[in-house]
PDB file of N, CA and C in Angstrom:
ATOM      1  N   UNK A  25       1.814  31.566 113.636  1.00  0.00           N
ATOM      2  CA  UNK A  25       0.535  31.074 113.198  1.00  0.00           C
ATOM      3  C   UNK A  25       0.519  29.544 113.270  1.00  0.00           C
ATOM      4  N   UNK A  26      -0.552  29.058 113.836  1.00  0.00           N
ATOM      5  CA  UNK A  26      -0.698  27.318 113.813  1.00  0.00           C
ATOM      6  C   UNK A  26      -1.285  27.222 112.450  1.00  0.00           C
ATOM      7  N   UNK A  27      -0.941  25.605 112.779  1.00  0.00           N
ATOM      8  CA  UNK A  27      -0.895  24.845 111.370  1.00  0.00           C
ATOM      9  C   UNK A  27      -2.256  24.097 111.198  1.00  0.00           C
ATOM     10  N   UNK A  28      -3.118  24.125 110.513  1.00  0.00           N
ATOM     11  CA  UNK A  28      -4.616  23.089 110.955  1.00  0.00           C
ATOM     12  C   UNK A  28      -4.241  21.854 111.133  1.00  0.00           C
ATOM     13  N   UNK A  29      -5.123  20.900 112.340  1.00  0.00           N
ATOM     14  CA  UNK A  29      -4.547  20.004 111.991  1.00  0.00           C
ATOM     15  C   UNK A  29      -4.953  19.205 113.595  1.00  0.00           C
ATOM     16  N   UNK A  30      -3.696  18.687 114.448  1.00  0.00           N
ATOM     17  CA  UNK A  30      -4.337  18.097 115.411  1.00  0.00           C
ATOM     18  C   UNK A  30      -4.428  19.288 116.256  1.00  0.00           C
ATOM     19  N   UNK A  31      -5.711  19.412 117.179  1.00  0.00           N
ATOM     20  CA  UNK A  31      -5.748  20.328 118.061  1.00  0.00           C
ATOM     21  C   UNK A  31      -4.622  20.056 119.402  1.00  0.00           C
ATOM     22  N   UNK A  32      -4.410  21.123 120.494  1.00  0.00           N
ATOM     23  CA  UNK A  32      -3.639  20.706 121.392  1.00  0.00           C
ATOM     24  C   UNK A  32      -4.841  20.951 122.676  1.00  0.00           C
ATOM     25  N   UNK A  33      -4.630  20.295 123.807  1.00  0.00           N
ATOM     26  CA  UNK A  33      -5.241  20.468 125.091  1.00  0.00           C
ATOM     27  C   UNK A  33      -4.573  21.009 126.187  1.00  0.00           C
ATOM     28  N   UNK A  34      -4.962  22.098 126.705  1.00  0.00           N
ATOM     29  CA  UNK A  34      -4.477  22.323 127.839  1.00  0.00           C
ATOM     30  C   UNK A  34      -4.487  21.071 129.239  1.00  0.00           C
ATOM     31  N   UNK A  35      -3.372  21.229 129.744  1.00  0.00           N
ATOM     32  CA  UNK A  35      -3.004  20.164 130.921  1.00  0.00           C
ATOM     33  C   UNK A  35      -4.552  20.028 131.992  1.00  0.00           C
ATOM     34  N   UNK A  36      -5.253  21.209 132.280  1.00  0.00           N
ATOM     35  CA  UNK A  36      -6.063  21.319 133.478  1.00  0.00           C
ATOM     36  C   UNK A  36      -7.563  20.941 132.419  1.00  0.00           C
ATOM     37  N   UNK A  37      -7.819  21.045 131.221  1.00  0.00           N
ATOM     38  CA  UNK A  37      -8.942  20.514 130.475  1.00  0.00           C
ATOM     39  C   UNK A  37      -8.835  19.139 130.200  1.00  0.00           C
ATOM     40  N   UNK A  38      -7.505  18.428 130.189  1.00  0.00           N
ATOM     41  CA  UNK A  38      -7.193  16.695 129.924  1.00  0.00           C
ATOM     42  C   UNK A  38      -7.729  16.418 131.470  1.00  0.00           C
ATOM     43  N   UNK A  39      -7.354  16.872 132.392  1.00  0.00           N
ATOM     44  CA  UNK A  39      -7.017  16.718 133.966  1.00  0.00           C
ATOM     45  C   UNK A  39      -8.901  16.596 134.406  1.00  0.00           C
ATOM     46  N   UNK A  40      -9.836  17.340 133.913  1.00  0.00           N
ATOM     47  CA  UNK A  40     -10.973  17.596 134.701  1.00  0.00           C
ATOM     48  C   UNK A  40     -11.831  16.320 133.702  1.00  0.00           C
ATOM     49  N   UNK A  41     -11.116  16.362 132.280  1.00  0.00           N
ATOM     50  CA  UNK A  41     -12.215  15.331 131.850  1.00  0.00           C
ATOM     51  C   UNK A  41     -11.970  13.609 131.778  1.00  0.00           C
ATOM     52  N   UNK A  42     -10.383  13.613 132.472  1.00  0.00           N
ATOM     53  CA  UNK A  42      -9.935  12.103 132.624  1.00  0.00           C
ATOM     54  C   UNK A  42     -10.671  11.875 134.539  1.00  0.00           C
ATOM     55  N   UNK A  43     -10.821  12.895 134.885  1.00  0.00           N
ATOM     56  CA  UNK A  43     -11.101  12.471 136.281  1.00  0.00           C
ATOM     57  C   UNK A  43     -12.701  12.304 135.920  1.00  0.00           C
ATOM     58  N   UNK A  44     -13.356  12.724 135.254  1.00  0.00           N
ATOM     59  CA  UNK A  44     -14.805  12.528 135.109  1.00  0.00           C
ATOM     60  C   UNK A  44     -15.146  11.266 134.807  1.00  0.00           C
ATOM     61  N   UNK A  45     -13.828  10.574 133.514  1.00  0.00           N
ATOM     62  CA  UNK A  45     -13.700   9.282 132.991  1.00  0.00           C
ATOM     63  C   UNK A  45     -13.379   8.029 133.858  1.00  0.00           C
ATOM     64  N   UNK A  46     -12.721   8.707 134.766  1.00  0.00           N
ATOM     65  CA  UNK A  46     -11.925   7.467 135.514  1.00  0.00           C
ATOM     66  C   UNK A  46     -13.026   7.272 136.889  1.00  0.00           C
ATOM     67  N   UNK A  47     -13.621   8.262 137.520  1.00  0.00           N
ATOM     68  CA  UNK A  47     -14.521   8.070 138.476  1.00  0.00           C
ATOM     69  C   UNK A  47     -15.699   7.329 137.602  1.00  0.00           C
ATOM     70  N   UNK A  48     -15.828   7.164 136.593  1.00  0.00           N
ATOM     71  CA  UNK A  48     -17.230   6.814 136.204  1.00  0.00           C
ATOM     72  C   UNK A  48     -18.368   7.760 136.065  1.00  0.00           C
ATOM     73  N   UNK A  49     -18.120   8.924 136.405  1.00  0.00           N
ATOM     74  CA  UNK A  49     -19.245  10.204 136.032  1.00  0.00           C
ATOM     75  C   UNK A  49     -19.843   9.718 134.701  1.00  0.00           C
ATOM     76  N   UNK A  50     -19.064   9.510 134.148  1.00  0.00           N
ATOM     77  CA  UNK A  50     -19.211   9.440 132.325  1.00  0.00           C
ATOM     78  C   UNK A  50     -18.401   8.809 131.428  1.00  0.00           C
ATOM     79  N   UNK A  51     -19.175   7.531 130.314  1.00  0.00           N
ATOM     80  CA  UNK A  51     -18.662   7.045 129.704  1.00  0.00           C
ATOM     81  C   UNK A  51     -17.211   8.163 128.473  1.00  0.00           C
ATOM     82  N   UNK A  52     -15.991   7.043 127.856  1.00  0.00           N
ATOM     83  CA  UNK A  52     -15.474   7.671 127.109  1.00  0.00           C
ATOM     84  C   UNK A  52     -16.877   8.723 125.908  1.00  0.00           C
ATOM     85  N   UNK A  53     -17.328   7.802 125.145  1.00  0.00           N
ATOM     86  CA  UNK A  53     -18.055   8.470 124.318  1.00  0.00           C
ATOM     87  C   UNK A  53     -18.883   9.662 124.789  1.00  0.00           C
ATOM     88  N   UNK A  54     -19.470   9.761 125.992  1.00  0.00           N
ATOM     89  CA  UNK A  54     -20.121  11.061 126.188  1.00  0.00           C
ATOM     90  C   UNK A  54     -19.412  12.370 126.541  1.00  0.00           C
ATOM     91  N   UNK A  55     -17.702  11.496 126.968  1.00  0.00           N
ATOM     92  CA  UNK A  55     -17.224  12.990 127.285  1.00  0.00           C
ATOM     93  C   UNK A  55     -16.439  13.769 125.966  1.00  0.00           C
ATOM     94  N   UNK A  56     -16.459  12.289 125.008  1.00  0.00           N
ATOM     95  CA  UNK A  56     -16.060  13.180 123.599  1.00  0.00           C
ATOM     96  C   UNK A  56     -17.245  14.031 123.236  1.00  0.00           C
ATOM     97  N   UNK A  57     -18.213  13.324 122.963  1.00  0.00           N
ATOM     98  CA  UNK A  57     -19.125  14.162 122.522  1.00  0.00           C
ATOM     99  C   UNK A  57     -19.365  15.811 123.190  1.00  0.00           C
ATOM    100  N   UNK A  58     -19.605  15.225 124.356  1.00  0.00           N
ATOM    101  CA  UNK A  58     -19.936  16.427 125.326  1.00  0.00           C
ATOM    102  C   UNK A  58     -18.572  17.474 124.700  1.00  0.00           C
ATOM    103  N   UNK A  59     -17.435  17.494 124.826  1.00  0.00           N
ATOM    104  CA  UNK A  59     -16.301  18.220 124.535  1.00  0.00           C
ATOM    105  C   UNK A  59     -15.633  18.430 123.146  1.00  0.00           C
ATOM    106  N   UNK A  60     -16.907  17.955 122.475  1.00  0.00           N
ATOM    107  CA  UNK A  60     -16.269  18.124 120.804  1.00  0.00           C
ATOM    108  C   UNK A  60     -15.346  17.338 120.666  1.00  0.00           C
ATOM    109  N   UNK A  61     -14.099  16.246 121.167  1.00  0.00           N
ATOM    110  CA  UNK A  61     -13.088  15.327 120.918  1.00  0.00           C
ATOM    111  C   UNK A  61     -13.217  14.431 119.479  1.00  0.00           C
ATOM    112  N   UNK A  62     -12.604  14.280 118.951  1.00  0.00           N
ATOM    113  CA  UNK A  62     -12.675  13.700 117.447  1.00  0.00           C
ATOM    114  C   UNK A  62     -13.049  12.157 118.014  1.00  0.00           C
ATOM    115  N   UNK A  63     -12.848  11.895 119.229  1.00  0.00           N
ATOM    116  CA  UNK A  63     -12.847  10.386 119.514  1.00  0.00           C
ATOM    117  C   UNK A  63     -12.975   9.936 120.922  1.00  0.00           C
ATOM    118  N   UNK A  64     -13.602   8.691 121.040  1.00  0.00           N
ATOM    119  CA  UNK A  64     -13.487   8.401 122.914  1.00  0.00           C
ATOM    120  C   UNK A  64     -12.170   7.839 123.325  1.00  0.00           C
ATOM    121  N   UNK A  65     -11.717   7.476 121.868  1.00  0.00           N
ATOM    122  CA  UNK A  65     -10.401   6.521 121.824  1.00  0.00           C
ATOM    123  C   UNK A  65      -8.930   7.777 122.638  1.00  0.00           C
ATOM    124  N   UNK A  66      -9.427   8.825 122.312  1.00  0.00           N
ATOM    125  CA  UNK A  66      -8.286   9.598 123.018  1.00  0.00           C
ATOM    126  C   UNK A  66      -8.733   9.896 124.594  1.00  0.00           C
ATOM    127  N   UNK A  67      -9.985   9.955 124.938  1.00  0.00           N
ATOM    128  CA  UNK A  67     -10.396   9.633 126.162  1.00  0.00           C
ATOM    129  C   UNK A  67      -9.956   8.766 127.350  1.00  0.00           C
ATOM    130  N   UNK A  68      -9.865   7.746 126.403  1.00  0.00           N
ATOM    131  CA  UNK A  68      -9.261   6.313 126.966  1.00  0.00           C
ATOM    132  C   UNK A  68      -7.656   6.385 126.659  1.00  0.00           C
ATOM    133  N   UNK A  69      -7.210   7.219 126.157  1.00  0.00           N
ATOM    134  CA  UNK A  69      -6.055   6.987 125.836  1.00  0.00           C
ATOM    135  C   UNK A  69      -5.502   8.086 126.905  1.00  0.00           C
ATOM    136  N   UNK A  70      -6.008   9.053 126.819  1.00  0.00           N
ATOM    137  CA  UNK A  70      -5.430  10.056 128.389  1.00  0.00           C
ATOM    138  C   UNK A  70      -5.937   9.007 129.541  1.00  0.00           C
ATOM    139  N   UNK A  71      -7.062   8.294 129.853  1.00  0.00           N
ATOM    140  CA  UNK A  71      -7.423   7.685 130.818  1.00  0.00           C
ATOM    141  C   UNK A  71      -6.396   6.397 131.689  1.00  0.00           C
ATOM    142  N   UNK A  72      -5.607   6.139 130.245  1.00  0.00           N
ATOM    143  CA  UNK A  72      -4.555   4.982 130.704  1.00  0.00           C
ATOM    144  C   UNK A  72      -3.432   5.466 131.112  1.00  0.00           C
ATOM    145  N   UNK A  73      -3.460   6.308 130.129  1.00  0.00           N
ATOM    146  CA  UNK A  73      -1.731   7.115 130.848  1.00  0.00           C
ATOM    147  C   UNK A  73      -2.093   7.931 131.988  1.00  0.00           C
ATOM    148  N   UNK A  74      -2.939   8.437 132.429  1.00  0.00           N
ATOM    149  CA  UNK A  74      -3.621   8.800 134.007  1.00  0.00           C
ATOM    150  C   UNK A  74      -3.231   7.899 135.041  1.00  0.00           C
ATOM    151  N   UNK A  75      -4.038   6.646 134.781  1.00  0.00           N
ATOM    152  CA  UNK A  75      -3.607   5.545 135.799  1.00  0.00           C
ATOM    153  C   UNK A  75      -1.993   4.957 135.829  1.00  0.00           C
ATOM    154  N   UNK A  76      -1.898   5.098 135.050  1.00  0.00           N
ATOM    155  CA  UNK A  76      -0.298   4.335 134.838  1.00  0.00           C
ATOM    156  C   UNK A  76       0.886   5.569 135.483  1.00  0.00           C
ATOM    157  N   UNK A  77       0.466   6.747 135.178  1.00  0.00           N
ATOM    158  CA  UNK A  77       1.516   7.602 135.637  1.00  0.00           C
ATOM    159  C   UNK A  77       1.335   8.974 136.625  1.00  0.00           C
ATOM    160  N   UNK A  78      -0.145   8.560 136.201  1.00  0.00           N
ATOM    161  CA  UNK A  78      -0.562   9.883 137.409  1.00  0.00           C
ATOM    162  C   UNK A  78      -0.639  11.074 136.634  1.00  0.00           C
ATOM    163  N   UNK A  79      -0.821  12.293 137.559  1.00  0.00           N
ATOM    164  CA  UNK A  79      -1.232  13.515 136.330  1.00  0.00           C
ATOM    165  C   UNK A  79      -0.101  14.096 135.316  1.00  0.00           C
ATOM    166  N   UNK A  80       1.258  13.931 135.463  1.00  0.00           N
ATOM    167  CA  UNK A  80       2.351  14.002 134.983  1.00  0.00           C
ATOM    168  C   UNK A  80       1.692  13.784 133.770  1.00  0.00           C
ATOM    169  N   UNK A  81       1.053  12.538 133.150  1.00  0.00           N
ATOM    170  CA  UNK A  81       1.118  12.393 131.830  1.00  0.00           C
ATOM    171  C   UNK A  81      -0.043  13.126 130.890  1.00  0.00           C
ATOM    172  N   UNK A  82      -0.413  13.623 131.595  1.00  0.00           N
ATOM    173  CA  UNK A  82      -1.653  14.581 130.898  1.00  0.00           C
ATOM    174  C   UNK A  82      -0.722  15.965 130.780  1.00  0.00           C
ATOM    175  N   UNK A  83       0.561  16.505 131.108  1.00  0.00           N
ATOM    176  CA  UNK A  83       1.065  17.577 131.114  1.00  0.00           C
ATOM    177  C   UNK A  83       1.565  17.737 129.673  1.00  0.00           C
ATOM    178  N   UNK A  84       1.789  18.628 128.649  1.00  0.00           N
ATOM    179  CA  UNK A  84       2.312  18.558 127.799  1.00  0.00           C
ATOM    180  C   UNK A  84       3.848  18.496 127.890  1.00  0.00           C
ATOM    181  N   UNK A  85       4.164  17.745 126.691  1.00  0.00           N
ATOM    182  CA  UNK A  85       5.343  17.699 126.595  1.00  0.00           C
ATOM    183  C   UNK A  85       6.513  18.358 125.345  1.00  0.00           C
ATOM    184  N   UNK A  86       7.369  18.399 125.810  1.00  0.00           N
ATOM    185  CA  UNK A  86       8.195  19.332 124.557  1.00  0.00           C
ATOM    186  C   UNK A  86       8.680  18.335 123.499  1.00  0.00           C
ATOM    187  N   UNK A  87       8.729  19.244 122.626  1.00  0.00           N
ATOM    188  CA  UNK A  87       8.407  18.377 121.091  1.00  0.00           C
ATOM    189  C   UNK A  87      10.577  18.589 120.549  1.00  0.00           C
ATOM    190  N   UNK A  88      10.808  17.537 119.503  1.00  0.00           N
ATOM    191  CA  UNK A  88      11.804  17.875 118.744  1.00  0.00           C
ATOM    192  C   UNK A  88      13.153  17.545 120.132  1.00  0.00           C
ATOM    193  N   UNK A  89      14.552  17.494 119.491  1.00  0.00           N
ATOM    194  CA  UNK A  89      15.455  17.408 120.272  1.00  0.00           C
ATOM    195  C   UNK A  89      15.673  17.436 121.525  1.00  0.00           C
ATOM    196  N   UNK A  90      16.086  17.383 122.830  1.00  0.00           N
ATOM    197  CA  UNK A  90      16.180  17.766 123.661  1.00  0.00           C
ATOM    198  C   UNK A  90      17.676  18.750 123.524  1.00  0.00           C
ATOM    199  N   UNK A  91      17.383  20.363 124.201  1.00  0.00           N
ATOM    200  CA  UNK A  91      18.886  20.923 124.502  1.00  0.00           C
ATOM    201  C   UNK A  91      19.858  20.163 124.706  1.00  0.00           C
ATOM    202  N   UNK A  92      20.922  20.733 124.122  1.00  0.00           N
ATOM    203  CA  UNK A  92      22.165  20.204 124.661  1.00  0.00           C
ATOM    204  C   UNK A  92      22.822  20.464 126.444  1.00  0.00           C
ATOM    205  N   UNK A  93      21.997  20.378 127.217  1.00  0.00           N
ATOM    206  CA  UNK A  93      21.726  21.099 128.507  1.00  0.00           C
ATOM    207  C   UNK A  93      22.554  19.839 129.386  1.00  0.00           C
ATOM    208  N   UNK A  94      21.956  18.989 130.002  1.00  0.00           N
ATOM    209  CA  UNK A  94      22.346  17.904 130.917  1.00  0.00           C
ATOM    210  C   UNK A  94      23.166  16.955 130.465  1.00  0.00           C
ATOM    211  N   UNK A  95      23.395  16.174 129.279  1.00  0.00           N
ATOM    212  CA  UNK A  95      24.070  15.664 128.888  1.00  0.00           C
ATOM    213  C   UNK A  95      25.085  15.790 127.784  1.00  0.00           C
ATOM    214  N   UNK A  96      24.914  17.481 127.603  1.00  0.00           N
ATOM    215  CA  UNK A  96      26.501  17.717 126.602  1.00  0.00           C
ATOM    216  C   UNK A  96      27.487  17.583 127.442  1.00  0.00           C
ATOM    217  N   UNK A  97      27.677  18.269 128.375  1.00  0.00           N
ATOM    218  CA  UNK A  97      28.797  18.522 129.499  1.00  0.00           C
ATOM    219  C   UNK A  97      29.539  17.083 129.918  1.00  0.00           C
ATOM    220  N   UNK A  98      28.541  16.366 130.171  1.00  0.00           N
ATOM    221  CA  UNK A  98      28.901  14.786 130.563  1.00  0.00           C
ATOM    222  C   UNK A  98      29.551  14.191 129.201  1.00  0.00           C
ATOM    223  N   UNK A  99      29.150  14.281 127.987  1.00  0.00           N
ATOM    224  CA  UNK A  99      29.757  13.914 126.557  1.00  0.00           C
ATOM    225  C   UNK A  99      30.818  14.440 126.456  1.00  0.00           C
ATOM    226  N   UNK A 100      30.954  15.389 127.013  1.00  0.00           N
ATOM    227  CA  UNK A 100      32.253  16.555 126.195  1.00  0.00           C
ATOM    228  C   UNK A 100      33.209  15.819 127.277  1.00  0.00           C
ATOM    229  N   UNK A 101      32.838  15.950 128.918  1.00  0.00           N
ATOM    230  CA  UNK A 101      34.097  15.356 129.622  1.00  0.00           C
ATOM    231  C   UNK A 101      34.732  14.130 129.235  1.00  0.00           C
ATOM    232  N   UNK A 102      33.541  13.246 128.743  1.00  0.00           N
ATOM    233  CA  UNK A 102      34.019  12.217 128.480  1.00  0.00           C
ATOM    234  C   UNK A 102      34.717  11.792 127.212  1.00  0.00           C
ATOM    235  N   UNK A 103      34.821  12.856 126.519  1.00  0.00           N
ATOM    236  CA  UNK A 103      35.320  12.778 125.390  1.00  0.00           C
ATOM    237  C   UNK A 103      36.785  13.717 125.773  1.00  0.00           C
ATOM    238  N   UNK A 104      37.160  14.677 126.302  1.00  0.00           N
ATOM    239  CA  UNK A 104      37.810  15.158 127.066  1.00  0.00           C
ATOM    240  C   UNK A 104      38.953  13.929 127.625  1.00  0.00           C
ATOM    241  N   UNK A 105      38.622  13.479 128.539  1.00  0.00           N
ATOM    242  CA  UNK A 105      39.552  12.619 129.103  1.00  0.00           C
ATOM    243  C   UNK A 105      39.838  11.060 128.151  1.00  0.00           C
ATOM    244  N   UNK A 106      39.523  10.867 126.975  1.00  0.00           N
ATOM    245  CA  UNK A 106      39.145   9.904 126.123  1.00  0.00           C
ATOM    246  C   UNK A 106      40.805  10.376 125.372  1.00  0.00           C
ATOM    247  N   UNK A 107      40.477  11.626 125.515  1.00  0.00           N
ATOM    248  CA  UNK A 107      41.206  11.919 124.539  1.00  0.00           C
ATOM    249  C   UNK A 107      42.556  12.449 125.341  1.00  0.00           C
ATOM    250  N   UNK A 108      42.597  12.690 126.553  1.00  0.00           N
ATOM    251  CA  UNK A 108      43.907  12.978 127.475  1.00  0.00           C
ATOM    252  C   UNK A 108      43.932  11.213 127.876  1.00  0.00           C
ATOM    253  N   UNK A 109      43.116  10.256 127.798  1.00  0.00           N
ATOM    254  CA  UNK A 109      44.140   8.972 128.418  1.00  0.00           C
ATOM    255  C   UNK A 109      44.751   8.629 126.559  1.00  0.00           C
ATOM    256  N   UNK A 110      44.172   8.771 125.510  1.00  0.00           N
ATOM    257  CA  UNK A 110      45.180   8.908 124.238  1.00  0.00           C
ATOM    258  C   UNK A 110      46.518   9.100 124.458  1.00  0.00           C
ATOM    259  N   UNK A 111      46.619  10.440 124.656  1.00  0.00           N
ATOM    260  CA  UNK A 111      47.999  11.167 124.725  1.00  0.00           C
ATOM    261  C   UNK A 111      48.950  10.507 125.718  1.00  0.00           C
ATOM    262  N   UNK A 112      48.531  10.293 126.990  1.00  0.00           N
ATOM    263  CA  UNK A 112      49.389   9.858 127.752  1.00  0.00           C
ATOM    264  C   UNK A 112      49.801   8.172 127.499  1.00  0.00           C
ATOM    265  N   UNK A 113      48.810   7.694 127.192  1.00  0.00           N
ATOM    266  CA  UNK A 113      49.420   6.447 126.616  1.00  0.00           C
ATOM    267  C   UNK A 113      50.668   6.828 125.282  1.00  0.00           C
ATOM    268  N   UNK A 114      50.289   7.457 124.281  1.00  0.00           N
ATOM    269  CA  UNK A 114      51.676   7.732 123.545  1.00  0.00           C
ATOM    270  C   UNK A 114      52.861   8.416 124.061  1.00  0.00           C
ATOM    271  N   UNK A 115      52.401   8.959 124.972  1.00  0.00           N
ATOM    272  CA  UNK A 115      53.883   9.361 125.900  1.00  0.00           C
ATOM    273  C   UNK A 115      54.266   8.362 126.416  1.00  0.00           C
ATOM    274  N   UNK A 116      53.306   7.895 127.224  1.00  0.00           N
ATOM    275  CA  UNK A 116      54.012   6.751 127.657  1.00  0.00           C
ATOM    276  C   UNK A 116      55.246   5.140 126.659  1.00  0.00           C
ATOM    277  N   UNK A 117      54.116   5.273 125.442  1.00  0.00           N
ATOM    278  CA  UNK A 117      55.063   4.229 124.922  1.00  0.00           C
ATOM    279  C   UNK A 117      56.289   4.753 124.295  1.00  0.00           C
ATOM    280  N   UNK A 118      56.358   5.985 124.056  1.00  0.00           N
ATOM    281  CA  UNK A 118      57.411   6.764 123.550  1.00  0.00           C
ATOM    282  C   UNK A 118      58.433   6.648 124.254  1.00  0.00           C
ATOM    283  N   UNK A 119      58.716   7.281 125.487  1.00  0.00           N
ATOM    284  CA  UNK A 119      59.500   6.601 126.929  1.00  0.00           C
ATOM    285  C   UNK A 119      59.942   5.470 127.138  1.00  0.00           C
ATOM    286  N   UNK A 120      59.186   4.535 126.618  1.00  0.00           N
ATOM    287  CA  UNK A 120      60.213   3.012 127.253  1.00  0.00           C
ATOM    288  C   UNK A 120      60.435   2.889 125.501  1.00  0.00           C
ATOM    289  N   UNK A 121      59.927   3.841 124.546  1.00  0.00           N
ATOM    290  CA  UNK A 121      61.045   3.095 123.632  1.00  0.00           C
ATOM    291  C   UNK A 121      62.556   3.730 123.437  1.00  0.00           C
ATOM    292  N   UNK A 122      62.447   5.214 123.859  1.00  0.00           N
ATOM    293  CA  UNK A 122      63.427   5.890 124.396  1.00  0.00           C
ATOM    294  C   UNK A 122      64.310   4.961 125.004  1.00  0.00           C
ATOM    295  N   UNK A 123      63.847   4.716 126.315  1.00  0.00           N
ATOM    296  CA  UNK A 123      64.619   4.033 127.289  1.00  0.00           C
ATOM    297  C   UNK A 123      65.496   3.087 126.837  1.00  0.00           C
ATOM    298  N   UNK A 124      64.222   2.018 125.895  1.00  0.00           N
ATOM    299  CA  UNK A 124      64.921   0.359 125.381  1.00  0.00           C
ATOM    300  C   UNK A 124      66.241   1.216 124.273  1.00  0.00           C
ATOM    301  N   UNK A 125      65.920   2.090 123.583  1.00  0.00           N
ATOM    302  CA  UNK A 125      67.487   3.019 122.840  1.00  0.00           C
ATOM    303  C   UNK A 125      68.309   2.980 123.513  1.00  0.00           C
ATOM    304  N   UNK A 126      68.069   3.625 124.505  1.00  0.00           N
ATOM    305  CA  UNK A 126      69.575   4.370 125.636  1.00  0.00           C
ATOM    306  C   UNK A 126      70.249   3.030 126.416  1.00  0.00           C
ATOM    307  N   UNK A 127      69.283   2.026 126.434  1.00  0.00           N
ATOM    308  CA  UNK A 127      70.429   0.737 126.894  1.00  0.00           C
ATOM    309  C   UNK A 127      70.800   0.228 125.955  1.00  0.00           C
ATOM    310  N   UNK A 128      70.311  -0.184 124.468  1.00  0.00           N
ATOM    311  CA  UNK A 128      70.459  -0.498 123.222  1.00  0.00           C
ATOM    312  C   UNK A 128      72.250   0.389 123.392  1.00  0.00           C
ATOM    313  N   UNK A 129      72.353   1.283 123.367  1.00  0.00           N
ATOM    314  CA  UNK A 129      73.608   2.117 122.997  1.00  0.00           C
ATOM    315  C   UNK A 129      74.603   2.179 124.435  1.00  0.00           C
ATOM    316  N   UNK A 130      74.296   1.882 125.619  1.00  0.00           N
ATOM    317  CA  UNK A 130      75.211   1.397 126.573  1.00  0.00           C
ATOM    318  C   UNK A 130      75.488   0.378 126.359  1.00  0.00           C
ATOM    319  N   UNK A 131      74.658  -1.171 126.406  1.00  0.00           N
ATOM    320  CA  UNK A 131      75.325  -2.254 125.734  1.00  0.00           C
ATOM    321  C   UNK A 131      76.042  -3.172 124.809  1.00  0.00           C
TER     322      UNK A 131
END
C-alpha cells in the first residue's frame, strides 16, 4: 500500500509533457494546470534536467542503498590482498630476524 504524499510520474508522462515545455507548445504554468501538477516549478525542474541530460533524467530512479553488486567484489579483493601483503610482510620480517640469530650464534 502507498503512503499519501508525493505523487510519482511515469517516465513516458514526464517525457510527453517536458517536450511540450521545451518546444514552447506551452508555458510551465499551463502544463501544470492542464495536468493537475502541484507546481510549474517541477515543470521547469524536469525541463532542466531534460536539457542537461537528455531523457535519461526523466527515468525513474532507485531509491535507498545501492546492492552490494559492482563494488563489493572490488572491496572484498581489495581487502583480500590488504590483508595477504600483511602476512607476507610478517613472514618476511620474521626470516631475516631468524637469519640475523643463526649468524648471531655462528659468530
Amino acid at each position: 500500500m502507498r503512503k499519501p504524499g508525493k505523487p510519482s510520474f511515469t517516465f513516458e508522462f514526464k517525457l510527453e509533457v517536458v517536450r511540450r515545455y521545451v518546444s514552447g507548445e506551452a508555458t510551465a504554468l499551463e502544463l501544470a494546470r492542464e495536468h493537475g501538477l502541484s507546481s510549474p516549478k517541477l515543470v521547469e525542474t524536469w525541463g532542466r534536467a531534460y536539457r542537461s541530460e537528455g531523457e535519461e533524467a526523466l527515468r525513474p530512479k532507485r531509491k535507498g542503498r545501492p546492492a552490494g553488486g559492482a563494488s563489493a567484489p572490488a572491496d572484498s579483493e581489495l581487502e583480500r590482498l590488504r590483508a595477504e601483503n600483511l602476512l607476507l610482510s610478517a613472514e618476511v620480517a620474521y626470516l631475516k630476524k631468524l637469519r640475523a640469530l643463526r649468524e648471531q650464534g655462528r659468530g
